[in-house]
GROMACS .gro file of N, CA and C in nm:
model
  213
    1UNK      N    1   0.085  -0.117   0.000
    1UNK     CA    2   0.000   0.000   0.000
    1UNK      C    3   0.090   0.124   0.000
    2UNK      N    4   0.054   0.209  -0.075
    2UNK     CA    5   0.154   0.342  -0.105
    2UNK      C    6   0.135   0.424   0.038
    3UNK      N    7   0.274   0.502   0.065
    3UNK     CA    8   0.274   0.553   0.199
    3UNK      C    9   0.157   0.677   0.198
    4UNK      N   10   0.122   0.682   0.123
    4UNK     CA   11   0.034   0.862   0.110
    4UNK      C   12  -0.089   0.769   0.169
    5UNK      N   13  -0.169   0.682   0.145
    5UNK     CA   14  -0.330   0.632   0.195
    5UNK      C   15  -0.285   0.546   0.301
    6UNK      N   16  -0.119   0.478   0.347
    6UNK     CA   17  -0.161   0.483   0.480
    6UNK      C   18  -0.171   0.613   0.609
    7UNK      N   19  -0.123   0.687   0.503
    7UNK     CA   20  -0.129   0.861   0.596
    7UNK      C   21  -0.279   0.920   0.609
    8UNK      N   22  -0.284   0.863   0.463
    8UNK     CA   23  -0.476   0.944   0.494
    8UNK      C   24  -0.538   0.839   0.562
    9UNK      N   25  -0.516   0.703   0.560
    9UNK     CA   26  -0.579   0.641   0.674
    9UNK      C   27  -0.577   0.675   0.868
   10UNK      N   28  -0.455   0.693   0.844
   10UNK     CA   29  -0.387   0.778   1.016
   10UNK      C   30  -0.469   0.935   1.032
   11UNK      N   31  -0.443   0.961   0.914
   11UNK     CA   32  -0.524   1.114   0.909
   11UNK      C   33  -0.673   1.137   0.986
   12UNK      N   34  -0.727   1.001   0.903
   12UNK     CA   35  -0.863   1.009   0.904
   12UNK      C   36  -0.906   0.995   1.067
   13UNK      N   37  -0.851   0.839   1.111
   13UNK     CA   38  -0.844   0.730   1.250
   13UNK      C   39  -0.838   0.919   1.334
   14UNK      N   40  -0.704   0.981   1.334
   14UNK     CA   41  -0.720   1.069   1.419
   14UNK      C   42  -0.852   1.179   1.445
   15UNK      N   43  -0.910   1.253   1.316
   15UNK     CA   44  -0.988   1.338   1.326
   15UNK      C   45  -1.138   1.232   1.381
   16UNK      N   46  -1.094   1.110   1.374
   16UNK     CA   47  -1.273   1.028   1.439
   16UNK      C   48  -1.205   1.059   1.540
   17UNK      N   49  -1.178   1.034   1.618
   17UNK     CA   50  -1.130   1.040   1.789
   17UNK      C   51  -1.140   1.202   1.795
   18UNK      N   52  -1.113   1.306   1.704
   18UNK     CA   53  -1.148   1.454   1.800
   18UNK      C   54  -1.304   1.479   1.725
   19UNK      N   55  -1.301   1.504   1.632
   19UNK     CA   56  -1.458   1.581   1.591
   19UNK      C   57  -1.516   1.475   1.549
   20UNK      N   58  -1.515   1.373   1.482
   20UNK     CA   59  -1.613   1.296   1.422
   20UNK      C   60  -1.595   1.274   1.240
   21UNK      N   61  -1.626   1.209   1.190
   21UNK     CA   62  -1.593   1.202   1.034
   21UNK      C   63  -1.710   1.192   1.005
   22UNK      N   64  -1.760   1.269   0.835
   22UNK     CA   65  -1.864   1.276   0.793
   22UNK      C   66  -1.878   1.125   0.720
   23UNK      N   67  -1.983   1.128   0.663
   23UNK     CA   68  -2.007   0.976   0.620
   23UNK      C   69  -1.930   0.992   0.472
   24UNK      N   70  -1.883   1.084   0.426
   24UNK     CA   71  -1.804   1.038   0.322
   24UNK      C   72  -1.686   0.983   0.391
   25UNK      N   73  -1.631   1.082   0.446
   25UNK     CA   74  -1.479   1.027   0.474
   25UNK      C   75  -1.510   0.913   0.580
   26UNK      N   76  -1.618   0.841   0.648
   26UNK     CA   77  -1.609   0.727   0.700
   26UNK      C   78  -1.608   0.627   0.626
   27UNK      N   79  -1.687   0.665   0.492
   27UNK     CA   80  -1.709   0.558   0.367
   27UNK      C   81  -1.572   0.501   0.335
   28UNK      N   82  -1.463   0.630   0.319
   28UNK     CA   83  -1.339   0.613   0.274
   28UNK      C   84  -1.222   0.591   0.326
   29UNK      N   85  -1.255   0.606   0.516
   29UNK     CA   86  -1.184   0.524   0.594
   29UNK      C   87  -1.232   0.361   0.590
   30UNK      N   88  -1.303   0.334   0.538
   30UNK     CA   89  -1.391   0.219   0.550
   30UNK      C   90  -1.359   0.149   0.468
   31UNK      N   91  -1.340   0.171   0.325
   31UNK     CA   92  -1.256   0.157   0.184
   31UNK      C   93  -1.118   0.158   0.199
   32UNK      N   94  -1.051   0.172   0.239
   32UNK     CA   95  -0.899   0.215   0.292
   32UNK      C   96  -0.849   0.115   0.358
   33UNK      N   97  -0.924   0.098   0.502
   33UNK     CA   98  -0.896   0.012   0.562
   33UNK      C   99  -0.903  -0.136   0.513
   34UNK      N  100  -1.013  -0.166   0.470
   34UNK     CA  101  -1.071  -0.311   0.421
   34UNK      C  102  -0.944  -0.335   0.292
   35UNK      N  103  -0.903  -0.223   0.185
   35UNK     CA  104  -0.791  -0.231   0.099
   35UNK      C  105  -0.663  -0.289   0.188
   36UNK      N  106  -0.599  -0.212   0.269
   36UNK     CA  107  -0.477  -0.214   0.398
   36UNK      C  108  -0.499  -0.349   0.446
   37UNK      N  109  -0.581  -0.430   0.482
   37UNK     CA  110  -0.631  -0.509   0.570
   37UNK      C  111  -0.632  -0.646   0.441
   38UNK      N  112  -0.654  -0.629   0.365
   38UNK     CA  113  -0.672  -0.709   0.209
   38UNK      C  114  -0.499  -0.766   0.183
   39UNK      N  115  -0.447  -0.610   0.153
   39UNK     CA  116  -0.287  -0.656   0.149
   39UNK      C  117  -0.171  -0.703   0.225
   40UNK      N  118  -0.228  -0.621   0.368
   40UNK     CA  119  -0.165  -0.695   0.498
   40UNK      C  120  -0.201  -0.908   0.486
   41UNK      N  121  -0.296  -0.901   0.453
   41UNK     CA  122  -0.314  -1.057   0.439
   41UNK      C  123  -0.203  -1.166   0.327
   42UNK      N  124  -0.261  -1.071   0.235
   42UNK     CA  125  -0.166  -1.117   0.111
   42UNK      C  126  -0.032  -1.108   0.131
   43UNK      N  127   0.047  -1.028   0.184
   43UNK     CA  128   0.224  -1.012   0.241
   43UNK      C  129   0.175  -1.150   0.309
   44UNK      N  130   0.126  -1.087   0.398
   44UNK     CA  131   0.214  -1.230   0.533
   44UNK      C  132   0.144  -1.399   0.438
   45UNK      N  133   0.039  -1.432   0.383
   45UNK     CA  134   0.007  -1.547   0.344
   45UNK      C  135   0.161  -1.584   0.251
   46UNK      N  136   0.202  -1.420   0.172
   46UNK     CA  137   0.346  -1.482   0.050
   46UNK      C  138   0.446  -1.528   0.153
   47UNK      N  139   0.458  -1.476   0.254
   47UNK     CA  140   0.579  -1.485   0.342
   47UNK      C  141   0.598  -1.614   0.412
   48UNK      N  142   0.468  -1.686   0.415
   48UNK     CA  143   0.453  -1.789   0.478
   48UNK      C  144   0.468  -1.898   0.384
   49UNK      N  145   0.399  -1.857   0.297
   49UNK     CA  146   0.452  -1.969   0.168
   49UNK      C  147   0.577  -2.013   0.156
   50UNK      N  148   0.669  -1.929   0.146
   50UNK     CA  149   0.831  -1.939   0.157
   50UNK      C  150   0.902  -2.004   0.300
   51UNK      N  151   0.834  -2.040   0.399
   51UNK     CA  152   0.866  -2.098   0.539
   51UNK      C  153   0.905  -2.225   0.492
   52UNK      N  154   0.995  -2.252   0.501
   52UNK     CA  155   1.074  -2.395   0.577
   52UNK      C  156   1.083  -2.388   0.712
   53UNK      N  157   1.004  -2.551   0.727
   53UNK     CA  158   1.073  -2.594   0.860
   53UNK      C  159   1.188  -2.708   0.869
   54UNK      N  160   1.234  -2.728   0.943
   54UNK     CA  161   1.371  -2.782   0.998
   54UNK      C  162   1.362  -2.931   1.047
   55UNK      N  163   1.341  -3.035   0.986
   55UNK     CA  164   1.278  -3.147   1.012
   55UNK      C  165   1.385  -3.227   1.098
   56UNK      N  166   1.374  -3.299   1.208
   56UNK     CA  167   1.472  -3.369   1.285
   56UNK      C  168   1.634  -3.410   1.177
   57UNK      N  169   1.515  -3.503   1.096
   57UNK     CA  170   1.667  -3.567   0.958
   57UNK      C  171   1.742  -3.423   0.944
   58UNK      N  172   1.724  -3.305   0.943
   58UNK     CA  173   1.770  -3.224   0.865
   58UNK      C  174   1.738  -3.170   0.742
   59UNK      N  175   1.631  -3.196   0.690
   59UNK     CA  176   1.540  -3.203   0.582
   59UNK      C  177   1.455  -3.055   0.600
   60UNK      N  178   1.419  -3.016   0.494
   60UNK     CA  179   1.360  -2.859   0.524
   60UNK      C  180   1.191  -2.963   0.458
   61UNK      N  181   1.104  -2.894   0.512
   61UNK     CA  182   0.927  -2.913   0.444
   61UNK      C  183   0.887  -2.764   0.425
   62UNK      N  184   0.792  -2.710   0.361
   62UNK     CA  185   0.700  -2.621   0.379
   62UNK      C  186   0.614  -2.633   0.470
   63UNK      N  187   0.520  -2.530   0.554
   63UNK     CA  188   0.454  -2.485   0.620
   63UNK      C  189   0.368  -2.568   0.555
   64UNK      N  190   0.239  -2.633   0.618
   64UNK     CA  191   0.120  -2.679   0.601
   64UNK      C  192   0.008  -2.604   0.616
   65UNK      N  193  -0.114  -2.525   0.550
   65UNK     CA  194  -0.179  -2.446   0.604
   65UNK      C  195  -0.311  -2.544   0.669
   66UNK      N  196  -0.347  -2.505   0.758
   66UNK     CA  197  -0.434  -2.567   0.860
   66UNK      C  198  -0.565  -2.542   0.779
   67UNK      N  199  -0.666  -2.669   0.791
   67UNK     CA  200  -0.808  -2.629   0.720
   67UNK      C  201  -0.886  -2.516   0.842
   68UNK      N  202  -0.986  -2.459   0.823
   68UNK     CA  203  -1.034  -2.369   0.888
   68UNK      C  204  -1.156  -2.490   0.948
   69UNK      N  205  -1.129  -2.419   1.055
   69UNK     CA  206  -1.247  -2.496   1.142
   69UNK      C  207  -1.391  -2.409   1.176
   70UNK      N  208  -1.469  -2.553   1.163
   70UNK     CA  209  -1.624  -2.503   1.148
   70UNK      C  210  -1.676  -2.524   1.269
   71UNK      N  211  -1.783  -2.398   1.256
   71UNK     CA  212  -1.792  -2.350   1.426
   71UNK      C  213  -1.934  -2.438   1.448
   0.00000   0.00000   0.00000
């Protein structure tokens, strides 16, 4: 995410905590975030992809991703 919309995201987060945000700019903290929150996922899922673990033999495996459990 380019450093300028995580600034207007910080921008925004601050002016809700003193006056309040109109419903545009909540729309677009709202849009912003869910974007930020989208790519934060995508980094760490690539990063994890690339994990080796360290198997007793000495042997490297990939990370296994866990099925999601149903509630």
């Amino acid at each position: 995410m380019e450093h300028e919309k995580i600034l207007r995201i910080n921008e925004l987060a601050k002016k809700k905590k003193e006056v309040g945000l109109t419903d545009e700019e909540a729309e677009e903290r709202k849009t912003l975030h869910a974007q930020y929150i989208k790519e934060f996922r995508e980094q760490t899922e690539a990063t994890l992809k690339r994990v080796r673990v360290e198997q007793d033999d000495g042997s490297y495996k990939p990370l296994v991703k866990k099925e999601k459990k149903l509630n």
